[in-house]
Short mmCIF file of C-alpha atoms and ligand atoms in Angstrom, two decimals:
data_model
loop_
_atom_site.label_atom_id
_atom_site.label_comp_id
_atom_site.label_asym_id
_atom_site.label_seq_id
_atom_site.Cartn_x
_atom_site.Cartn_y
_atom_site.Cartn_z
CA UNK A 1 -32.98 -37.46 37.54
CA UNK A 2 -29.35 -36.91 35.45
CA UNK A 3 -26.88 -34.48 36.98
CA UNK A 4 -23.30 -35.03 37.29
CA UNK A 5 -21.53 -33.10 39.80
CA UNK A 6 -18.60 -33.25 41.64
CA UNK A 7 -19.75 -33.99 45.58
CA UNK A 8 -23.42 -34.12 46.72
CA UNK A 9 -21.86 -33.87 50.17
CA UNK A 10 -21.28 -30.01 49.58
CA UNK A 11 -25.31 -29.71 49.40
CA UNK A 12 -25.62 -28.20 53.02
CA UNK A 13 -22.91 -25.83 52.50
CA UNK A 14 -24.32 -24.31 49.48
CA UNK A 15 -27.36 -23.85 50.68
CA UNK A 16 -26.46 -21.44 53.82
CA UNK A 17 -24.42 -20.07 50.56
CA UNK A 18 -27.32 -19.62 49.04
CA UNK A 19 -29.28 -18.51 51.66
CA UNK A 20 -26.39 -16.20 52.15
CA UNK A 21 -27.00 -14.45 48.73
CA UNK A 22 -30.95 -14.30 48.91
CA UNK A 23 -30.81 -11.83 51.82
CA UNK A 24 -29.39 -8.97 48.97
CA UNK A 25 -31.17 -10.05 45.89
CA UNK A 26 -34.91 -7.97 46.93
CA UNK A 27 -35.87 -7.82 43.67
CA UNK A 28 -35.56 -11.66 42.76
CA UNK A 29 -36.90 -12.57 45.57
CA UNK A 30 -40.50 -10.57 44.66
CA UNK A 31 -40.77 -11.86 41.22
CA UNK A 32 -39.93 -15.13 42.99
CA UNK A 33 -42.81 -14.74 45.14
CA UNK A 34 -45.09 -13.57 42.32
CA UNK A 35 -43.90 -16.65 40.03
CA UNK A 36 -45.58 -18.91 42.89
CA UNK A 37 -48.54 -17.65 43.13
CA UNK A 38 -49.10 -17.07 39.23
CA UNK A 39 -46.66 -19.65 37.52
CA UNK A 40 -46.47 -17.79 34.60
CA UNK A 41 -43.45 -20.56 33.43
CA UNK A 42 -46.07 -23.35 34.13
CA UNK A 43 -44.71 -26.78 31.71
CA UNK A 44 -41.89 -24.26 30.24
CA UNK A 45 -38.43 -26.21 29.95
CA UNK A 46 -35.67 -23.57 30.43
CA UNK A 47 -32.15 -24.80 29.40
CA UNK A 48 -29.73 -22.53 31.39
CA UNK A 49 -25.87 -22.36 30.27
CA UNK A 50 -24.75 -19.97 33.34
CA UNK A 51 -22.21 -19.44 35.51
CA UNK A 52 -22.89 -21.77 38.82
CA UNK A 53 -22.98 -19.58 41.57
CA UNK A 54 -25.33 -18.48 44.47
CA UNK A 55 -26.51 -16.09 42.73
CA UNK A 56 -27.51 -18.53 39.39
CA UNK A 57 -28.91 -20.77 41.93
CA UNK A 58 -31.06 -17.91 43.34
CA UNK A 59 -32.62 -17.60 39.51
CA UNK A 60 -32.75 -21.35 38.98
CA UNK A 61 -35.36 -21.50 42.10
CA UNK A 62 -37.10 -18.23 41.14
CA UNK A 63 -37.72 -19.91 37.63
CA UNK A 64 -38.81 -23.19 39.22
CA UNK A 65 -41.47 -21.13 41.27
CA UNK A 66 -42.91 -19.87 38.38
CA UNK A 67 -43.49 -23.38 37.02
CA UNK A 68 -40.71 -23.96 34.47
CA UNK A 69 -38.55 -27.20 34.73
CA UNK A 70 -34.78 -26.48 33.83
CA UNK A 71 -31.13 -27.81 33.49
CA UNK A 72 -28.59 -26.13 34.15
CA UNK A 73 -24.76 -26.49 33.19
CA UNK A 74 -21.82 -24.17 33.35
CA UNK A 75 -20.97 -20.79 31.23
CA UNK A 76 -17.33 -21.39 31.90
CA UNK A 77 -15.23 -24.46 32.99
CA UNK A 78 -13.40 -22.91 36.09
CA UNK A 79 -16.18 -20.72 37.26
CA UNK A 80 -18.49 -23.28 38.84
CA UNK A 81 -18.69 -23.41 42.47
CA UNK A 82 -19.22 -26.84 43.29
CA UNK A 83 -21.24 -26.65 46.88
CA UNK A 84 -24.14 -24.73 44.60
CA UNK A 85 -24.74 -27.46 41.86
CA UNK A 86 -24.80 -29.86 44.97
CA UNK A 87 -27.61 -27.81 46.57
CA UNK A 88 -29.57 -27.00 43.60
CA UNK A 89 -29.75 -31.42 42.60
CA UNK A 90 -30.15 -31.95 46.40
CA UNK A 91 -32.51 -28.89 47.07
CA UNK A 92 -34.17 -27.56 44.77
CA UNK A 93 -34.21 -30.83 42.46
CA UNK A 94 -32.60 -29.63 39.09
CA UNK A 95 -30.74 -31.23 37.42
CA UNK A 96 -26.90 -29.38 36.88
CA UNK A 97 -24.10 -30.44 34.80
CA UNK A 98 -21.49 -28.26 36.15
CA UNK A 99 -17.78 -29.66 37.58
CA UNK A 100 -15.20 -27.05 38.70
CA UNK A 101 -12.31 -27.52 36.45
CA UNK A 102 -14.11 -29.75 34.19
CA UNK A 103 -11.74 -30.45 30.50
CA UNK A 104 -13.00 -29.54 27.04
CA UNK A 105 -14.70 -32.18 26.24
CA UNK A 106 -16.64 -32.31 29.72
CA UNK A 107 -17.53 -28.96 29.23
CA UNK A 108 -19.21 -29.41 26.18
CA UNK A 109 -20.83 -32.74 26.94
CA UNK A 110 -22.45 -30.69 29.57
CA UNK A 111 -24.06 -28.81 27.37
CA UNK A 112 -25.22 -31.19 25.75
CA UNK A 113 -26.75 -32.66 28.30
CA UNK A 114 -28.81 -29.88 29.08
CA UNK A 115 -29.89 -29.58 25.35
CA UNK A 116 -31.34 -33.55 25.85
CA UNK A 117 -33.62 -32.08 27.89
CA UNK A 118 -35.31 -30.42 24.65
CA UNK A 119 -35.20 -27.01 26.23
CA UNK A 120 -37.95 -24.47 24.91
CA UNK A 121 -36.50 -21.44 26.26
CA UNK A 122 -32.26 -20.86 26.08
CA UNK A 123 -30.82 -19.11 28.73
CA UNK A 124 -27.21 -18.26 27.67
CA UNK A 125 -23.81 -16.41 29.20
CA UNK A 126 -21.75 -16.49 25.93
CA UNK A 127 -24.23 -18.00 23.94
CA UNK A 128 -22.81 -21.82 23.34
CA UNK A 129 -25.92 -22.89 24.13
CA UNK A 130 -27.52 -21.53 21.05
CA UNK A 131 -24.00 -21.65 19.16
CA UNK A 132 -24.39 -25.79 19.78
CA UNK A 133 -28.80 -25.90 18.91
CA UNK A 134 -27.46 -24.28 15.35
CA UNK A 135 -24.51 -26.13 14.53
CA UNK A 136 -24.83 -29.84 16.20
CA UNK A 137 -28.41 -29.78 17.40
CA UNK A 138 -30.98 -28.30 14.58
CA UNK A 139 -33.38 -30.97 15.49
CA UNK A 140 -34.18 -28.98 18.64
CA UNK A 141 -35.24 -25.73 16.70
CA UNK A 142 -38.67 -26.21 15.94
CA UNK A 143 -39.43 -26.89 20.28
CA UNK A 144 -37.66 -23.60 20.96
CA UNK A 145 -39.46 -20.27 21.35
CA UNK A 146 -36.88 -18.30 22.14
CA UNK A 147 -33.86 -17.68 24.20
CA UNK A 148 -31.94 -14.76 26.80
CA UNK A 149 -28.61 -13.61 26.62
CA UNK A 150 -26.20 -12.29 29.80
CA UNK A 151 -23.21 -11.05 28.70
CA UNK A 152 -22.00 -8.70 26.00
CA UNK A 153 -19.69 -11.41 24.55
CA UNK A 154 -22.78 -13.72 23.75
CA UNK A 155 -24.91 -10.60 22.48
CA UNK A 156 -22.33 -9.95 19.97
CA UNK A 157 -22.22 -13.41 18.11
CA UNK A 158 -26.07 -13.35 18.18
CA UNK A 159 -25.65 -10.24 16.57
CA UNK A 160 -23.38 -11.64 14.08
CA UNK A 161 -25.92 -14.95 13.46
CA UNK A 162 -28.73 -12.17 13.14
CA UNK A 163 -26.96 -10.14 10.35
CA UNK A 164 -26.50 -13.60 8.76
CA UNK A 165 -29.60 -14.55 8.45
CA UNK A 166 -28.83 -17.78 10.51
CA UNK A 167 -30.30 -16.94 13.92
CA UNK A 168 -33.71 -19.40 14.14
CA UNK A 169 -35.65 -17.87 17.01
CA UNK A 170 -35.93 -14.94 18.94
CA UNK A 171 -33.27 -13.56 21.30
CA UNK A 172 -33.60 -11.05 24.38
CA UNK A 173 -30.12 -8.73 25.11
CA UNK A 174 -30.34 -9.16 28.50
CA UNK A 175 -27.08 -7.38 28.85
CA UNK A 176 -28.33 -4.49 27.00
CA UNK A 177 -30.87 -3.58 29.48
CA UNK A 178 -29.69 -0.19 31.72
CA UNK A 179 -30.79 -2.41 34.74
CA UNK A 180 -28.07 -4.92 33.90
CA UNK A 181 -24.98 -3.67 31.89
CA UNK A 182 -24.99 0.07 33.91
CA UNK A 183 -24.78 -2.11 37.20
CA UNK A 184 -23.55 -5.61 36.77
CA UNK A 185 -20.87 -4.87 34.16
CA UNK A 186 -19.91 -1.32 35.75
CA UNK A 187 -20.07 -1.90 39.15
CA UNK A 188 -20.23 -5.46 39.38
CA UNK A 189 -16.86 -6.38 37.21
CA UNK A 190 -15.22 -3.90 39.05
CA UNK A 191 -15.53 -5.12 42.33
CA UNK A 192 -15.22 -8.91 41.30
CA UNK A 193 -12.12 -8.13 39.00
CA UNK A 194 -10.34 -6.79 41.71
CA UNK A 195 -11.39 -8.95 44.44
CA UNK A 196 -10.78 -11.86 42.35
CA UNK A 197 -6.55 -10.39 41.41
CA UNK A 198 -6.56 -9.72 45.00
CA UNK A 199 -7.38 -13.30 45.92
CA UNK A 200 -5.13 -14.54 43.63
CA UNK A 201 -1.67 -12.55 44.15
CA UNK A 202 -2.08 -10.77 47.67
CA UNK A 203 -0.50 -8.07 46.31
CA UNK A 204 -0.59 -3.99 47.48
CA UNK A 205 -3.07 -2.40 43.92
CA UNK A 206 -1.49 0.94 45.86
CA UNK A 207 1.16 2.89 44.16
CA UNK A 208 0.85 0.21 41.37
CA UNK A 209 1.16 0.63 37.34
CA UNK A 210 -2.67 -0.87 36.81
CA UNK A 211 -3.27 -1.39 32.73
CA UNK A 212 -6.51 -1.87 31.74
CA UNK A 213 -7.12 -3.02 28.02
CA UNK A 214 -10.33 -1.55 26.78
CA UNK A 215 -12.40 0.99 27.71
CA UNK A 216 -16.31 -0.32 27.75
CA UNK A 217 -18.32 -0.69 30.84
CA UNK A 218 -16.96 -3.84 32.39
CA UNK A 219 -13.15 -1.97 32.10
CA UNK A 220 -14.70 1.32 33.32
CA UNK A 221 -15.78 -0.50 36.47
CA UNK A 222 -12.34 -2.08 36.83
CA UNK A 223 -10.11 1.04 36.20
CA UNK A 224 -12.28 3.25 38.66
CA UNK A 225 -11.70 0.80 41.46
CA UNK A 226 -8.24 0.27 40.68
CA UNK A 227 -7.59 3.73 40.79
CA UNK A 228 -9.54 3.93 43.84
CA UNK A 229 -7.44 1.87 45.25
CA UNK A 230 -4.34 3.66 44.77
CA UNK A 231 -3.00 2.23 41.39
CA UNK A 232 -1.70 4.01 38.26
CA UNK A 233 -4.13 3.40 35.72
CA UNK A 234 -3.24 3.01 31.89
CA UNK A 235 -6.09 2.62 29.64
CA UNK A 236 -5.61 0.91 26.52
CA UNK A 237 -8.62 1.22 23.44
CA UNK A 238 -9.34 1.09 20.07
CA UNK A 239 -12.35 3.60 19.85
CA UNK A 240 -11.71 6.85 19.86
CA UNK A 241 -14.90 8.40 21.27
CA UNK A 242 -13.85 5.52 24.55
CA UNK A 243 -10.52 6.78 24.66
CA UNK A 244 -11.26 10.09 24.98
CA UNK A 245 -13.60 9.64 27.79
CA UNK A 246 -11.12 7.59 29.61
CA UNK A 247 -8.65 10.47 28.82
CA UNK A 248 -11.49 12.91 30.45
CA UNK A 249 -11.79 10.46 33.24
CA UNK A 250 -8.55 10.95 34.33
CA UNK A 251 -6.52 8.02 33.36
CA UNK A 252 -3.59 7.97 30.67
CA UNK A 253 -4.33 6.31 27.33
CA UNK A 254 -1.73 4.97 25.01
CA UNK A 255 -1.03 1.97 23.04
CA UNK A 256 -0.63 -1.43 24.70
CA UNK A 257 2.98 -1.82 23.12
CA UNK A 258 3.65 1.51 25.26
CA UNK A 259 1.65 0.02 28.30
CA UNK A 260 3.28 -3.12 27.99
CA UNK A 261 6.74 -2.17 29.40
CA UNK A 262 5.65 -0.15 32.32
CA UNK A 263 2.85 -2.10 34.06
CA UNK A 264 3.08 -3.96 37.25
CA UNK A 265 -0.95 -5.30 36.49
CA UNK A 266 -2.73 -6.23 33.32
CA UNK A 267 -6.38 -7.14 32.87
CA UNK A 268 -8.04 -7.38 29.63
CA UNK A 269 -11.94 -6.72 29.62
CA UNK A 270 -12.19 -6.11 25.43
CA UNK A 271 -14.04 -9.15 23.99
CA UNK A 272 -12.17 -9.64 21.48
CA UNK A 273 -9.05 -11.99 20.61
CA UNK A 274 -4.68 -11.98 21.40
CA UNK A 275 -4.71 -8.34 22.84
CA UNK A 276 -1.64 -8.96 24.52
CA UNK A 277 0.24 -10.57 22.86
CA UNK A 278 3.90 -12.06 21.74
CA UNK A 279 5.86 -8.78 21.20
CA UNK A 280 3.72 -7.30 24.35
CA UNK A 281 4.64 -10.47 26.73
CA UNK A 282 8.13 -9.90 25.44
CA UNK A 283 8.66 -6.24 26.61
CA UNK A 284 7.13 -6.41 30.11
CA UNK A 285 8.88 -5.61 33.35
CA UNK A 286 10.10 -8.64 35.90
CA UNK A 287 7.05 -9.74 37.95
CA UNK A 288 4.35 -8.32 35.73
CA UNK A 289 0.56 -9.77 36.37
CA UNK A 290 -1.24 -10.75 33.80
CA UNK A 291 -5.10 -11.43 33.75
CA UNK A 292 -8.23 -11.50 31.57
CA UNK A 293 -11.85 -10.82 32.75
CA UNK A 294 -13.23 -10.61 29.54
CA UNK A 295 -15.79 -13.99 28.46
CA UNK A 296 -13.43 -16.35 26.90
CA UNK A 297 -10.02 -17.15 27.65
CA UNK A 298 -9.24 -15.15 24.67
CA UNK A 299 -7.73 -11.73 24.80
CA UNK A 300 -4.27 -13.29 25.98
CA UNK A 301 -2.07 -14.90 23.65
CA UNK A 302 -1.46 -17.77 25.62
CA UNK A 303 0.49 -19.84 23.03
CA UNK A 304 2.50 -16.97 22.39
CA UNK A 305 3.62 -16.40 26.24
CA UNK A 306 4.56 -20.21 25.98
CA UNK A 307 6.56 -19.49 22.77
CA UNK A 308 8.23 -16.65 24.16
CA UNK A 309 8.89 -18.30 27.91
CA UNK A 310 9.66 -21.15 29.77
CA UNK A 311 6.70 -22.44 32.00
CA UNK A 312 7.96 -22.28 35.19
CA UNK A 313 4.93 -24.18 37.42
CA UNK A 314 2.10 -23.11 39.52
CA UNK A 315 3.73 -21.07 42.00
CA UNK A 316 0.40 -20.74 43.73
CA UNK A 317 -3.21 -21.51 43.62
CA UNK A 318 -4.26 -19.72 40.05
CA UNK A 319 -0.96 -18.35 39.30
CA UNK A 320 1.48 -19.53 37.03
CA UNK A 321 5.04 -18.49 36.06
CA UNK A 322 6.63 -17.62 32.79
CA UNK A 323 9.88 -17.35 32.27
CA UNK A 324 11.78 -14.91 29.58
CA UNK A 325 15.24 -16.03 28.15
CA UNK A 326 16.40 -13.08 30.23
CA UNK A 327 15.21 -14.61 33.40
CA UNK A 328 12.95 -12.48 33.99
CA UNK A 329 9.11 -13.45 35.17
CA UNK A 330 5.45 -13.13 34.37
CA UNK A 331 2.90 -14.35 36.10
CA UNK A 332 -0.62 -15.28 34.46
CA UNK A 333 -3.60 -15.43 36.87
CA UNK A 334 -6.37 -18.51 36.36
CA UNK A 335 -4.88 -19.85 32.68
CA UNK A 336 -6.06 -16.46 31.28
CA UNK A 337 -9.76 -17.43 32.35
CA UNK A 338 -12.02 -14.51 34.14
CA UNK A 339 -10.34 -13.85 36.84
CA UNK A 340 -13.42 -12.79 38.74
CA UNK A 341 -14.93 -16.22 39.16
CA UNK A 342 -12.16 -18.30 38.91
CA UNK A 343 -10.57 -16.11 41.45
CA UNK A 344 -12.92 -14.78 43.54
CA UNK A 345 -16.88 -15.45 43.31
CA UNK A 346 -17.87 -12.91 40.87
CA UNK A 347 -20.43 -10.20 41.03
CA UNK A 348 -21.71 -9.61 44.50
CA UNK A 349 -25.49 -11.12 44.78
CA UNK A 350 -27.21 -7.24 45.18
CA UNK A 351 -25.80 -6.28 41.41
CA UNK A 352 -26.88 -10.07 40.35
CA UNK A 353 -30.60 -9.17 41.88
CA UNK A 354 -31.22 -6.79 38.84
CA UNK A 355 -29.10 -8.79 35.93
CA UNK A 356 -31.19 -12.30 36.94
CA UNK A 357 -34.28 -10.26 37.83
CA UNK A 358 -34.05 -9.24 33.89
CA UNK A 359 -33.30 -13.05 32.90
CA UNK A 360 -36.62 -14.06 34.95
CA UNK A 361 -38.66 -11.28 33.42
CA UNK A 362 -37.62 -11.92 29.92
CA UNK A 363 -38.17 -15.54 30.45
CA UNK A 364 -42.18 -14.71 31.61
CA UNK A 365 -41.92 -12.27 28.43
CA UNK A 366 -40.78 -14.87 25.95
CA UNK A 367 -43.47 -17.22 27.57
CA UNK A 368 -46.03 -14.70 26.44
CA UNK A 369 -45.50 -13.13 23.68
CA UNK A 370 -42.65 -15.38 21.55
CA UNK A 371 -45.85 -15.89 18.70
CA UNK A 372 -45.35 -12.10 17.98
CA UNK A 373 -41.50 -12.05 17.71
CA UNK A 374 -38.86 -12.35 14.70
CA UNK A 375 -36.08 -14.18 14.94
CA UNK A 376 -33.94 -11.27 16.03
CA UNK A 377 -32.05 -9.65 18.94
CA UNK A 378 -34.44 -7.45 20.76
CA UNK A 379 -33.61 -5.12 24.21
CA UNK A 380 -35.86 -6.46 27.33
CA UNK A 381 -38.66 -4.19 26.81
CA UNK A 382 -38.04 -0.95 28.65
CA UNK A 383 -41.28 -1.48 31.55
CA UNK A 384 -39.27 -4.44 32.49
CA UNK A 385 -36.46 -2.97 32.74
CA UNK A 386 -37.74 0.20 34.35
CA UNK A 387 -39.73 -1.21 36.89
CA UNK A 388 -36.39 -3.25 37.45
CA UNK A 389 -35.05 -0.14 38.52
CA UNK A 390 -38.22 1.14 40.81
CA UNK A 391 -38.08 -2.20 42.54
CA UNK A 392 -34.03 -1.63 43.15
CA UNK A 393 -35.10 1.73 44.60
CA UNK A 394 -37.95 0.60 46.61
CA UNK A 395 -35.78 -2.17 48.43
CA UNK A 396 -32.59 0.38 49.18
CA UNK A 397 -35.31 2.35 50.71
CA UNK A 398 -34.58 5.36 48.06
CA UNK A 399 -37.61 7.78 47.11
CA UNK A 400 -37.77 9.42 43.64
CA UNK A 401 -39.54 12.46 42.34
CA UNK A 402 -42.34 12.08 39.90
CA UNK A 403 -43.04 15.13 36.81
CA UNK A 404 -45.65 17.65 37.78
CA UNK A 405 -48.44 17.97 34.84
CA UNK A 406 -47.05 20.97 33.99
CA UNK A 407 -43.50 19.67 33.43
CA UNK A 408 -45.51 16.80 31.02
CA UNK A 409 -47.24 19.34 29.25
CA UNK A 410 -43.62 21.38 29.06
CA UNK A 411 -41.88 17.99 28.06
CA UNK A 412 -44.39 17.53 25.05
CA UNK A 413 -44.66 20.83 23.46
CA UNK A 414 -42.30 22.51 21.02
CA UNK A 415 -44.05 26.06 21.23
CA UNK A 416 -42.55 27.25 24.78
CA UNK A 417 -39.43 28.73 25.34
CA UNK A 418 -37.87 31.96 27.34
N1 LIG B 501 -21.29 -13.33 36.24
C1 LIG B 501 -20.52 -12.52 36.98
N2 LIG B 501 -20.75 -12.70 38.30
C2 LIG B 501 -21.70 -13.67 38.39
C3 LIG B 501 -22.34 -14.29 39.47
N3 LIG B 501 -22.09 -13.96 40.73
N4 LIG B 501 -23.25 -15.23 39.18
C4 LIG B 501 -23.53 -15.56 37.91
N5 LIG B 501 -22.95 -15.01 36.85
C5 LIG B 501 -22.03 -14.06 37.08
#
């Protein structure tokens, strides 16, 4: 077997890591169960382009269960955690392609890697996976049924290749589904975020000036916790149906020029490019943070800051110093990378139970019924994602209320009123 990984002698570690994270993912861990009996995934090859964490490794052996042989390499260079791939090659026998800290061009060789293994199903956070099969590797097309998506980022650019006409096979939103982005993005980026700026600066969030740039469910999650934590928070936003609900939320709203020159914290969760930027860097106050938990390393202007400053080292681990003419100092967190898995070890596993649950479902979905599909974006069907949800319920030991027939009957007429 092929893997290259930084230290097979972190196996044992990652696997009480691992065991660690099974104990809150409930709802993995049935489908897991299910997938052994049934092995709905039976001869499947799954190429997965994820983040390598517990929680990824948690999926990886839930879609091995079911039958489906995989690869799996990382959605980010600084997010792996090493002591996982080592227990997934040692453990569970897949093969990962996944170094912390890995360069460019190991980054992408990873990928390829995993895309020698002729994978028939993608499985993509930030979609380079299928950005590589339709720009380097078209040969693999015709072996691929289909392929899921994580993260808003990647459901975007399929978006874009599916308005193009380019997009070759069909493509489930796994981010779209209420079971994932409500959850993982809301709830999940907003702990992680802040855990991971934590981590990295040791610094009081209380009484702070907190900006967040953008206003969509990942930076909802952050700004609530932020302000729960004591902080200021600014929103920054282009939309103005956002900004007004982050206005009715509570939090000020005003341009990022504005927000630039009173912040103590900055985090950018937008997906899109150089929101802060040059002029922004330029204006901030002494000892400003700067961070990014959006996808890609992005929404910063990086190569501004370093026009505008003087590098001034790694004053610790993930932060580094900028220097103004002025002498006065800004510190970027993780290179400008998401802060909540280079920083910290991003979403807990209980919010990651419902967002891989949804990436193991779609994967048995694709399986099934791929011969009936376009080559489109579709939502995870909403039974899947539903019974998600009752599943969620059902472990937290949470009973609903069902509708009485006559509430049906009232729910399906148009003739009752007063
Ligand atoms: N994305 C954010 N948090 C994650 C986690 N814990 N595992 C995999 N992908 C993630």
């Amino acid at each position: 077997m092929k893997y290259h990984i930084a230290d097979m002698g972190l196996a044992d570690r990652g696997k009480s890591s691992v065991d660690w994270a099974n104990k809150s993912m409930p709802v993995l861990n049935s489908i897991k169960e299910r997938f052994e009996r049934e092995k709905p995934l039976k001869g499947v090859r799954v190429g997965a382009c994820l983040h390598v964490t517990t929680e990824t490794a948690s999926l990886m052996d839930t879609l091995k269960a079911g039958g489906a042989e995989i690869a799996l390499c990382a959605s980010n260079p600084l997010s792996t955690q090493d002591h996982v791939a080592a227990y997934l090659v040692k453990y569970s026998g897949i093969p990962v392609f996944a170094i912390r800290g890995e360069d460019r061009d190991t980054y992408y060789g990873h990928i390829s890697s995993v895309l020698d293994t002729k994978p028939n199903i993608t499985m993509d956070d930030g979609a380079d996976l299928v950005t590589m099969v339709h720009s380097e590797r078209k040969e693999l097309i015709p072996g691929i049924i289909g392929g899921t998506e994580e993260t808003t980022t990647g459901v975007i650019r399929l978006r874009a290749m599916a308005a193009d006409g380019v997009l070759q096979f069909p493509m489930i939103a796994v981010n779209d589904a209420d079971t994932k982005h409500l959850f993982d993005n809301r709830y999940g980026t907003g702990q992680s975020t802040i855990d991971g700026i934590v981590r990295a600066t040791n610094r009081l969030l209380a009484g702070s000036v907190f900006v967040v740039c953008g206003y969509g469910w990942c930076s909802r999650g952050v700004a609530m916790r932020a302000k729960g934590m004591g902080a200021d928070v600014i929103v920054t936003e282009i939309d103005p149906i956002r900004a007004l609900e982050a206005v009715m939320d509570g939090y000020r709203v005003m341009p990022i020029a504005e927000a630039a020159e009173i912040g103590d914290f900055f985090c950018t969760l937008t997906g899109n490019i150089n929101v802060i930027r040059k002029e922004h860097f330029q204006v901030m106050k002494d000892g400003a943070i700067v961070s990014n938990s959006g996808h890609f390393n992005v929404e910063l202007d990086i190569d501004g800051l370093k026009e505008t400053a003087e590098y001034g080292g790694r004053i610790r681990e993930h932060i580094d110093e900028y220097r103004l003419p002025d002498g006065r100092n800004i510190y970027l967190l993780a290179e400008g990378r998401l802060i909540n898995l280079a920083a910290a070890e991003g979403h807990p596993s209980s919010v990651m139970d419902m967002s891989f649950a949804n990436q193991a479902l779609s994967a048995e979905y694709l399986t099934e019924f791929s011969k009936d599909l376009e080559r489109v974006v579709y939502s995870v069907p909403t039974e899947i994602d539903r019974e998600i949800a009752r599943l969620k319920l059902r472990s937290l030991g949470v009973a609903i209320d069902s509708l009485t027939e006559e509430q049906k009957k009232y729910l399906n007429s148009w003739d009752m009123g007063t």
